[in-house]
Coordinates of N, CA, C and O in Angstrom, one line a residue:
M1 N 88.4 169.3 185.6 CA 87.6 168.9 185.3 C 86.4 169.9 185.5 O 84.8 170.3 184.8
L2 N 85.7 170.1 186.7 CA 84.6 170.6 187.3 C 84.2 171.7 186.8 O 83.7 172.8 186.6
R3 N 85.8 173.3 187.0 CA 86.2 173.8 186.7 C 85.6 174.1 184.9 O 84.7 175.1 184.8
N4 N 86.1 173.4 184.7 CA 85.6 173.2 182.3 C 83.8 172.9 182.7 O 83.4 173.4 181.9
A5 N 83.7 171.7 183.3 CA 81.8 172.3 183.3 C 80.8 173.0 183.6 O 79.9 173.3 183.0
I6 N 81.5 173.8 184.6 CA 80.9 175.5 185.2 C 80.8 175.9 183.6 O 79.8 176.5 183.6
K7 N 82.1 176.2 183.0 CA 82.4 176.8 182.2 C 81.3 177.1 180.7 O 80.8 177.9 180.2
N8 N 81.6 175.4 180.4 CA 80.7 175.5 179.5 C 79.1 175.2 179.7 O 78.3 176.1 178.8
A9 N 78.8 175.2 180.9 CA 77.6 175.5 181.5 C 77.4 177.0 180.9 O 76.4 177.5 180.5
Q10 N 77.9 177.4 181.4 CA 77.9 178.9 181.3 C 77.8 179.7 180.0 O 76.8 180.6 179.9
Y11 N 78.9 178.8 179.3 CA 78.7 180.0 177.9 C 77.5 179.3 177.1 O 77.0 180.0 176.6
H12 N 76.8 178.1 177.5 CA 75.4 177.6 176.6 C 74.3 178.4 177.7 O 73.1 178.1 177.4
G13 N 74.9 179.3 178.8 CA 73.6 179.7 179.4 C 73.2 179.1 180.4 O 71.3 179.5 180.7
I14 N 73.8 178.6 180.8 CA 73.3 177.7 181.7 C 74.0 177.6 182.8 O 75.2 177.4 182.9
N15 N 73.5 178.3 184.1 CA 74.0 178.8 185.5 C 73.7 177.3 186.5 O 73.0 176.7 187.3
V16 N 75.3 176.7 186.9 CA 75.1 176.0 187.5 C 76.3 175.8 188.8 O 77.1 176.8 188.3
Y17 N 76.3 175.7 189.4 CA 77.1 175.1 190.9 C 77.9 174.6 191.4 O 76.9 173.0 190.8
H18 N 78.8 174.1 191.9 CA 79.7 173.1 192.3 C 78.9 172.3 193.6 O 78.6 173.3 194.7
G19 N 78.9 171.1 194.0 CA 78.1 170.5 195.3 C 80.1 170.4 196.1 O 80.9 170.8 195.9
A20 N 79.7 169.4 197.0 CA 80.5 169.1 197.9 C 81.6 168.3 197.3 O 81.3 167.8 195.9
K21 N 82.6 168.3 197.4 CA 83.7 167.6 197.0 C 83.6 166.0 197.2 O 83.1 165.8 198.6
I22 N 83.8 165.4 196.5 CA 83.3 164.4 196.3 C 84.1 163.4 195.3 O 85.3 163.7 194.9
R23 N 84.9 162.2 196.7 CA 86.3 161.7 196.1 C 85.9 160.8 195.0 O 85.1 160.2 195.1
P24 N 87.0 160.7 194.2 CA 87.2 159.7 192.9 C 87.5 158.4 193.3 O 88.5 158.4 192.8
D25 N 86.7 157.9 194.0 CA 86.8 156.7 194.1 C 86.0 155.1 193.5 O 86.1 154.0 194.2
G26 N 85.4 155.3 192.3 CA 84.7 154.3 192.2 C 83.0 154.1 192.6 O 82.1 153.6 192.1
D27 N 82.8 155.3 193.9 CA 81.6 155.0 194.2 C 81.4 156.7 193.9 O 80.0 156.9 194.0
C28 N 82.0 157.7 193.1 CA 81.6 158.7 193.0 C 80.2 159.7 192.6 O 79.6 160.6 192.8
V29 N 79.7 158.5 191.5 CA 78.7 159.0 191.0 C 77.3 158.8 191.6 O 76.4 159.7 191.8
F30 N 77.8 157.6 192.9 CA 76.3 157.3 194.1 C 76.7 158.9 195.1 O 75.4 159.5 195.7
G31 N 78.1 159.3 195.2 CA 78.5 160.7 196.4 C 77.8 162.1 195.4 O 77.2 162.8 196.4
S32 N 77.9 161.7 194.3 CA 77.4 162.8 193.5 C 76.0 162.8 193.7 O 75.3 164.1 193.8
V33 N 75.6 162.0 193.3 CA 73.7 162.7 193.3 C 73.4 162.2 195.0 O 71.8 163.0 195.0
I34 N 73.6 161.8 195.8 CA 73.5 161.6 197.5 C 73.2 163.3 197.5 O 72.8 163.9 198.1
D35 N 74.6 164.1 197.1 CA 75.1 165.6 197.4 C 74.2 166.3 196.5 O 73.2 167.6 197.7
N36 N 73.7 166.0 195.5 CA 72.5 167.2 194.9 C 71.4 166.8 195.4 O 70.4 167.9 195.9
L37 N 71.0 165.5 195.9 CA 69.4 165.2 196.5 C 69.3 166.2 197.8 O 68.5 167.0 198.1
N38 N 70.7 166.5 198.3 CA 70.2 166.9 200.0 C 70.5 168.0 199.7 O 70.0 168.7 201.0
S39 N 71.5 169.0 199.0 CA 71.6 169.8 199.0 C 71.2 170.9 198.5 O 71.2 172.3 198.6
R40 N 70.8 170.7 197.2 CA 69.6 171.5 196.3 C 68.3 171.3 196.9 O 67.5 170.4 197.0
D41 N 67.6 172.7 196.8 CA 66.7 173.0 197.3 C 65.1 172.7 196.5 O 64.0 172.9 196.8
C42 N 65.5 172.4 195.5 CA 64.5 172.2 194.2 C 64.1 170.6 194.7 O 63.0 169.6 193.9
F43 N 64.9 170.0 195.4 CA 64.3 168.5 195.6 C 64.1 168.4 197.1 O 64.8 169.1 197.6
I44 N 62.9 167.7 197.7 CA 62.3 167.5 199.2 C 62.7 166.2 199.9 O 63.3 165.8 200.9
E45 N 63.5 165.0 198.8 CA 64.3 164.4 199.6 C 65.6 164.3 200.1 O 66.1 165.4 200.2
S46 N 65.8 163.5 200.9 CA 66.8 163.7 201.5 C 67.5 162.4 202.0 O 67.0 161.0 202.4
L47 N 68.2 161.8 201.4 CA 68.7 160.5 201.8 C 70.3 160.3 203.0 O 71.3 161.4 202.6
K48 N 70.1 159.3 203.0 CA 71.8 158.9 204.0 C 72.6 159.1 203.3 O 72.9 158.7 202.1
P49 N 73.9 160.2 204.1 CA 74.8 160.4 203.0 C 76.2 159.0 203.2 O 77.1 158.9 203.5
D50 N 75.6 157.9 202.3 CA 76.1 156.4 202.7 C 76.8 155.5 201.1 O 75.8 155.0 200.5
P51 N 77.1 156.2 200.5 CA 77.0 155.5 199.0 C 77.6 154.1 199.1 O 76.8 153.7 197.6
V52 N 77.9 153.8 199.8 CA 78.1 152.6 200.0 C 76.8 151.4 199.8 O 76.5 150.7 199.4
Y53 N 76.1 151.9 200.9 CA 74.5 151.3 200.8 C 73.7 151.8 199.8 O 72.9 150.5 199.7
W54 N 74.1 153.2 199.4 CA 72.6 153.5 198.3 C 73.4 152.6 196.7 O 72.8 152.1 196.3
R55 N 74.9 152.2 196.7 CA 75.1 151.4 196.0 C 74.4 149.7 195.7 O 73.8 149.3 195.1
R56 N 74.4 149.1 197.1 CA 73.6 147.7 197.2 C 72.4 147.9 196.6 O 71.8 146.9 195.6
I57 N 72.1 148.9 197.6 CA 69.9 148.9 197.4 C 69.9 149.2 195.8 O 68.9 148.5 195.2
W58 N 70.3 150.2 195.3 CA 70.0 151.0 193.8 C 70.5 149.7 193.2 O 69.6 149.4 192.0
M59 N 71.8 148.8 193.0 CA 72.4 148.1 192.3 C 71.5 146.8 192.1 O 71.3 146.3 191.2
G60 N 71.0 146.7 193.4 CA 70.3 145.0 193.8 C 68.3 145.7 192.8 O 67.9 144.8 192.2
E61 N 67.8 146.4 192.9 CA 67.0 147.1 192.2 C 67.4 147.2 191.3 O 66.3 146.2 190.0
L62 N 68.2 147.4 190.0 CA 68.6 147.5 188.6 C 68.9 145.8 188.5 O 68.1 145.9 186.9
E63 N 69.2 145.2 188.9 CA 69.4 143.6 188.7 C 68.3 143.0 188.6 O 67.8 142.5 187.7
N64 N 67.3 143.7 189.3 CA 65.8 143.0 189.3 C 65.3 143.0 187.9 O 64.1 142.7 187.4
V65 N 65.4 144.3 187.6 CA 64.2 145.5 186.7 C 64.6 145.6 185.3 O 64.2 145.5 184.2
A66 N 66.4 145.2 184.7 CA 66.3 145.9 183.7 C 66.8 144.6 182.9 O 66.9 145.1 181.9
Y67 N 66.6 143.5 183.3 CA 67.2 142.3 182.6 C 66.4 142.3 181.5 O 66.4 141.9 179.7
D68 N 64.7 142.3 181.5 CA 63.6 141.9 180.6 C 63.6 143.1 179.7 O 63.8 142.8 178.5
V69 N 64.2 144.7 179.9 CA 64.1 145.5 179.1 C 65.9 145.6 178.3 O 65.8 145.6 176.5
W70 N 67.2 145.3 178.7 CA 68.1 145.0 177.9 C 69.3 144.4 179.2 O 69.4 144.4 179.5
N71 N 69.4 143.3 178.1 CA 70.4 142.1 179.3 C 71.5 142.1 178.2 O 72.3 141.3 178.3
G72 N 72.2 142.7 177.1 CA 73.4 142.8 176.1 C 73.4 140.9 175.7 O 74.7 140.7 175.6
S73 N 72.6 140.0 175.5 CA 72.9 138.9 175.0 C 73.3 138.1 176.3 O 73.7 136.8 176.1
M74 N 73.5 138.5 177.3 CA 74.0 137.9 178.6 C 73.1 136.8 179.1 O 71.7 136.9 179.1
S75 N 73.6 135.8 180.3 CA 72.9 134.6 180.5 C 72.1 135.3 181.8 O 72.8 136.3 182.4
R76 N 71.2 134.5 182.7 CA 70.8 135.1 184.0 C 72.0 135.2 184.7 O 72.6 135.8 185.6
E77 N 73.0 134.0 184.7 CA 73.9 133.6 185.9 C 75.0 134.8 185.0 O 75.4 135.3 185.8
Q78 N 75.6 135.1 183.7 CA 76.0 136.2 183.4 C 75.7 137.5 184.0 O 76.3 138.6 184.6
W79 N 74.6 138.2 184.1 CA 74.2 139.0 184.6 C 74.3 139.3 186.2 O 74.7 140.1 186.5
K80 N 73.5 137.7 186.8 CA 73.7 138.1 188.2 C 75.8 138.3 188.2 O 76.1 139.2 189.7
S81 N 76.4 138.0 187.8 CA 78.1 138.1 188.1 C 77.8 139.4 187.8 O 78.9 139.6 189.1
A82 N 78.0 140.0 186.7 CA 77.8 141.2 186.5 C 77.1 142.1 187.5 O 78.2 143.3 187.8
F83 N 76.1 141.9 187.8 CA 75.5 142.7 188.9 C 76.4 142.3 190.3 O 76.3 143.6 191.2
H84 N 77.5 141.6 191.1 CA 77.2 141.1 192.2 C 78.8 142.4 192.4 O 79.0 142.5 192.9
Q85 N 79.2 142.7 190.6 CA 80.1 143.5 190.6 C 79.9 144.5 191.5 O 80.3 145.5 191.9
L86 N 78.9 145.3 190.6 CA 78.1 146.5 190.3 C 78.1 146.8 191.8 O 77.8 148.2 192.1
K87 N 77.4 145.7 192.8 CA 77.4 146.1 193.9 C 78.5 146.4 195.0 O 78.3 146.5 196.4
Q88 N 80.1 146.0 194.6 CA 80.8 146.3 195.1 C 81.2 148.0 195.4 O 81.4 148.2 194.6
P89 N 81.8 147.9 197.0 CA 82.3 149.4 196.4 C 83.5 149.6 196.0 O 84.4 148.9 195.6
G90 N 83.6 151.0 195.2 CA 84.8 151.2 194.4 C 84.8 150.9 193.3 O 85.5 151.6 192.1
I91 N 83.7 150.0 192.3 CA 84.1 149.5 191.4 C 82.9 150.1 190.3 O 81.6 150.1 190.5
Y92 N 83.6 150.3 188.8 CA 82.8 151.2 188.1 C 83.5 150.5 186.7 O 82.2 150.6 186.0
E93 N 84.5 150.7 186.6 CA 85.5 150.1 185.1 C 84.9 148.7 185.0 O 85.9 147.9 184.4
V94 N 83.7 148.4 185.1 CA 83.4 147.2 184.3 C 82.4 146.6 183.1 O 81.5 147.4 182.6
A95 N 81.9 145.4 182.8 CA 81.1 145.3 181.9 C 80.0 146.2 181.8 O 79.2 147.0 180.9
L96 N 79.3 146.6 183.2 CA 77.6 147.2 182.9 C 77.8 148.2 183.8 O 77.3 148.2 184.6
G97 N 79.4 149.0 183.9 CA 79.0 149.8 184.6 C 78.5 151.2 184.4 O 78.1 152.1 184.6
D98 N 78.3 150.9 182.9 CA 77.4 152.0 182.2 C 76.1 152.0 182.3 O 75.4 153.2 182.4
F99 N 76.0 151.6 183.3 CA 74.6 150.9 183.7 C 73.7 151.9 185.2 O 73.3 151.9 185.3
I100 N 75.2 151.7 185.7 CA 75.0 152.6 187.0 C 74.1 154.2 186.6 O 73.4 154.0 187.5
P101 N 74.6 155.0 186.2 CA 73.7 156.3 185.9 C 72.6 155.8 185.7 O 71.3 156.7 186.0
L102 N 72.1 155.0 184.5 CA 70.6 154.7 184.2 C 69.7 154.1 185.3 O 68.7 154.0 185.5
G103 N 70.6 152.9 186.4 CA 70.1 152.0 187.7 C 69.7 153.7 188.6 O 68.9 153.0 188.9
I104 N 70.4 154.5 188.9 CA 70.2 155.3 189.8 C 69.1 156.1 189.4 O 68.3 156.8 190.3
A105 N 69.1 156.4 188.3 CA 67.9 157.2 187.6 C 66.5 157.1 188.0 O 65.8 157.5 188.0
H106 N 66.7 155.6 187.5 CA 65.0 154.4 187.8 C 65.0 155.1 189.2 O 64.2 155.2 189.6
C107 N 66.1 154.5 190.2 CA 66.1 154.0 191.4 C 65.4 155.7 192.4 O 64.6 155.2 193.2
I108 N 66.0 156.7 192.2 CA 65.8 158.1 192.6 C 64.2 158.6 191.9 O 64.3 159.9 192.7
E109 N 64.0 158.2 190.6 CA 62.9 158.7 190.4 C 63.4 160.3 189.5 O 62.1 160.9 189.5
K110 N 64.3 160.8 188.7 CA 64.8 161.8 189.1 C 65.8 161.5 187.1 O 66.7 160.6 187.4
N111 N 65.4 162.5 186.4 CA 66.4 162.4 185.4 C 67.3 163.0 186.1 O 67.4 164.1 186.4
I112 N 68.8 162.4 185.3 CA 69.9 163.4 186.0 C 70.5 163.7 184.3 O 70.4 163.0 183.5
L113 N 71.0 165.1 184.7 CA 71.3 165.8 184.2 C 73.7 165.4 183.7 O 74.1 165.8 185.2
V114 N 74.2 165.5 182.8 CA 75.4 165.2 183.1 C 75.5 166.7 182.3 O 75.7 166.5 180.7
F115 N 76.8 167.4 182.7 CA 77.1 168.4 181.8 C 78.5 167.9 181.3 O 79.5 167.6 182.0
S116 N 78.6 168.6 179.9 CA 79.9 168.2 179.3 C 81.1 169.1 179.7 O 80.9 170.5 180.1
T117 N 82.1 168.9 180.0 CA 83.6 169.4 180.2 C 84.2 169.7 179.2 O 85.2 170.7 179.1
S118 N 83.9 169.5 177.9 CA 84.2 170.5 176.8 C 83.7 171.2 176.0 O 82.0 171.7 175.7
P119 N 84.4 172.5 175.7 CA 83.5 173.8 175.4 C 83.2 173.4 173.7 O 82.2 174.2 173.2
N120 N 83.4 172.4 173.2 CA 83.6 172.3 171.5 C 82.4 170.8 171.7 O 81.6 170.1 170.6
A121 N 81.9 170.4 172.9 CA 80.5 169.4 173.0 C 79.5 169.6 172.4 O 79.0 170.9 171.9
S122 N 79.1 168.8 171.2 CA 77.6 168.8 170.3 C 76.7 170.0 171.4 O 75.8 170.1 171.2
C123 N 76.6 168.8 172.6 CA 75.4 168.7 173.5 C 75.9 169.2 174.6 O 76.8 168.6 174.8
P124 N 75.9 170.5 175.1 CA 76.3 170.7 176.8 C 75.9 169.8 177.5 O 76.0 169.6 178.6
V125 N 74.8 169.4 177.6 CA 73.8 168.3 178.9 C 73.6 167.4 178.1 O 72.6 167.1 177.1
H126 N 73.7 166.6 179.0 CA 73.1 165.0 178.6 C 72.1 164.7 179.6 O 72.3 164.7 180.8
V127 N 70.9 164.0 179.2 CA 69.8 163.6 180.0 C 70.0 162.3 180.6 O 69.8 161.3 179.2
I128 N 69.7 161.9 181.2 CA 69.9 160.6 181.5 C 68.2 160.5 182.4 O 68.2 160.3 183.5
P129 N 67.2 159.7 181.8 CA 66.1 159.5 181.9 C 65.8 158.4 183.0 O 66.6 157.5 183.1
A130 N 64.7 158.8 184.1 CA 64.6 158.2 184.7 C 63.5 156.9 184.3 O 63.3 155.8 185.2
N131 N 62.9 156.7 183.5 CA 61.9 156.1 182.7 C 62.3 154.7 181.7 O 61.1 154.2 181.4
N132 N 63.7 154.9 182.0 CA 64.0 153.2 181.2 C 63.4 152.3 181.6 O 63.4 151.1 180.9
F133 N 63.0 152.1 182.5 CA 63.0 150.9 183.4 C 61.6 150.7 184.4 O 61.2 150.0 185.3
G134 N 60.5 151.3 183.3 CA 59.2 151.6 184.1 C 59.1 152.3 185.2 O 58.0 152.3 184.8
K135 N 59.3 153.0 185.6 CA 59.2 154.3 186.1 C 59.0 155.5 185.9 O 59.6 155.6 184.8
V136 N 58.3 156.3 186.2 CA 58.3 157.6 185.5 C 59.1 158.7 186.6 O 59.0 158.6 187.8
A137 N 59.6 159.4 185.7 CA 60.2 161.0 186.6 C 59.7 161.6 187.3 O 58.7 161.9 187.3
S138 N 59.8 161.8 188.6 CA 59.2 162.7 189.5 C 59.6 164.4 189.3 O 59.7 165.3 189.9
T139 N 60.9 164.5 188.1 CA 61.5 165.8 187.6 C 60.9 166.1 185.9 O 60.3 165.3 185.8
S140 N 61.2 167.0 186.2 CA 60.7 167.6 184.2 C 61.7 167.9 183.8 O 63.0 168.1 184.3
L141 N 61.7 168.0 182.6 CA 62.1 168.7 181.4 C 62.6 170.1 181.7 O 63.2 170.5 180.5
L142 N 61.5 171.1 181.4 CA 61.3 172.4 181.7 C 62.5 173.1 181.4 O 63.4 172.9 182.4
G143 N 62.8 173.9 180.5 CA 63.9 174.8 180.0 C 65.1 174.1 179.1 O 65.7 175.0 179.2
L144 N 65.1 172.5 178.9 CA 65.7 172.0 178.0 C 66.0 171.6 176.6 O 64.5 171.3 177.3

């Protein structure tokens, strides 16, 4: 899959390279973001390489800021229960699992780029903006 994403990016004139090998353990999006922040010269931040720690911190913040923006008609109790799951290591395929990348982008104040693995994708890059829940991104989208 990684090879396909890199090939697809190259096909569209985008030069990317892979970082550290991240285990597909349900915490991989956290590990991938941490690796990118810690290993790419374009970022000055550095985070301790502990996806479980950052999952609790970031999902806790998202739980507190996102409800008033979008709650999917959940009650506060349902919301709290869903976020209890999202704070657990290895959990991704749950009701609010798709909120995880949005929450990470918000918390790290970075727009996250996701490269498609399909050469037939209508859009090779998907942007997850950092400003969904009131923060301003410290990254720009120049060149995209």
